[in-house]
Short mmCIF file of C-alpha atoms in Angstrom, two decimals:
data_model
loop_
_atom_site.label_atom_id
_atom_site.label_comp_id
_atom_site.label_asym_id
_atom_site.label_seq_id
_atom_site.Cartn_x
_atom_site.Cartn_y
_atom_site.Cartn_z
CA UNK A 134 -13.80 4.71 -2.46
CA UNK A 135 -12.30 5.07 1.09
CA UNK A 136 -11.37 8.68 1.89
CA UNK A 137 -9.24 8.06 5.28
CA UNK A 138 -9.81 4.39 6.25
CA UNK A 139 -7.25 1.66 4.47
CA UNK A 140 -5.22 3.91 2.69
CA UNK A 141 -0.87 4.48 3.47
CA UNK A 142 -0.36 7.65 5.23
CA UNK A 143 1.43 8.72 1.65
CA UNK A 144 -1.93 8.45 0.01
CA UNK A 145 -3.50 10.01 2.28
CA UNK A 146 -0.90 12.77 2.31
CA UNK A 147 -0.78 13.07 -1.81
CA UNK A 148 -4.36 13.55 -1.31
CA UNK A 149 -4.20 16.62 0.99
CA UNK A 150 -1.68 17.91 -1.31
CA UNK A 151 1.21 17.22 0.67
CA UNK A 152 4.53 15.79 -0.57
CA UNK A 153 5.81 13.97 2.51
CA UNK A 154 9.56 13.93 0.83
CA UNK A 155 9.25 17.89 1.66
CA UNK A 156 8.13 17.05 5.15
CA UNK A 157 10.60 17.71 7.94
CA UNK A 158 8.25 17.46 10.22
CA UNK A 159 6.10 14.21 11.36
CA UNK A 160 2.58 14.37 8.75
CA UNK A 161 -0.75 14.11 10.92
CA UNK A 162 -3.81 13.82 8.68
CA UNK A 163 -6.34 16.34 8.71
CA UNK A 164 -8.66 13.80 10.10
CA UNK A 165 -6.35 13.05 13.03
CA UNK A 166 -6.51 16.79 13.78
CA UNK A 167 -10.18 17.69 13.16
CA UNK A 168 -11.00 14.71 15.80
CA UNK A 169 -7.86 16.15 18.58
CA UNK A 170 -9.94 19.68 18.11
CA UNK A 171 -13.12 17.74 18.88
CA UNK A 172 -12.02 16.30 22.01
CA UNK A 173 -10.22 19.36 23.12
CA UNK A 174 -13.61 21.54 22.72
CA UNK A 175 -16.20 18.83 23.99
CA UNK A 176 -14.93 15.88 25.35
CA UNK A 177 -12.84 16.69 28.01
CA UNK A 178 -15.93 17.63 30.05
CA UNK A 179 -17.01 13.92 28.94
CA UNK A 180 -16.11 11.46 31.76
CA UNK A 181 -15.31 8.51 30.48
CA UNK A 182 -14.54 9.36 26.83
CA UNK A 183 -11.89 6.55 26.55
CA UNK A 184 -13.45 4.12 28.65
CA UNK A 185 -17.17 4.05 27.28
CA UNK A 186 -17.45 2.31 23.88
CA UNK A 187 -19.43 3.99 20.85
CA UNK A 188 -22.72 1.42 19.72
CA UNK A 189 -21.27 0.00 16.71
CA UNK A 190 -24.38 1.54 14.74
CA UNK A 191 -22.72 4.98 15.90
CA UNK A 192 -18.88 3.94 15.15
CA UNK A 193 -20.07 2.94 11.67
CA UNK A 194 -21.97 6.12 10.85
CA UNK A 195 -19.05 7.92 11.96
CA UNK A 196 -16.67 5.84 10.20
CA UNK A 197 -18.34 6.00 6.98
CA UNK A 198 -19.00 9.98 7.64
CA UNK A 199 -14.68 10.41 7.50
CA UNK A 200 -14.58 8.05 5.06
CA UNK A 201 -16.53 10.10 2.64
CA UNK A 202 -15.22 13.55 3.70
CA UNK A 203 -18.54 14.40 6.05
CA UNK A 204 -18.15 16.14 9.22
CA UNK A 205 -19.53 13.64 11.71
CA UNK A 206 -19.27 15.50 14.79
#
């Protein structure tokens, strides 16, 4: 099964163990974080980071890295 891609942001939340009823503040999956961190540490010495597209070879390894709870970094 899909870890992070596809699923509601409530599934996703129920699955970190957050109840997003309880939330007052906006929910940000771990995977959303964990990838901010990664551009804050490496990629803002990266020109281009934005601009220059992944192969799609690399985007699916990645992808499918998330998806199944892998650090693909």
């Amino acid at each position: 099964g899909h870890f992070v891609f596809g699923r509601e942001l409530e599934d996703l939340a129920k699955i970190e163990g957050i109840n997003m009823s309880d939330q007052s503040d906006v929910y940000i999956p771990i995977v959303v974080r964990k990838l901010v961190e990664h551009v804050r540490s490496t990629g803002l010495q990266q020109e281009g980071i934005f601009r220059k597209s992944p192969s799609n070879a690399d985007l699916s390894k990645a992808r499918n890295d998330l998806d199944q709870g892998m650090r693909c970094m």
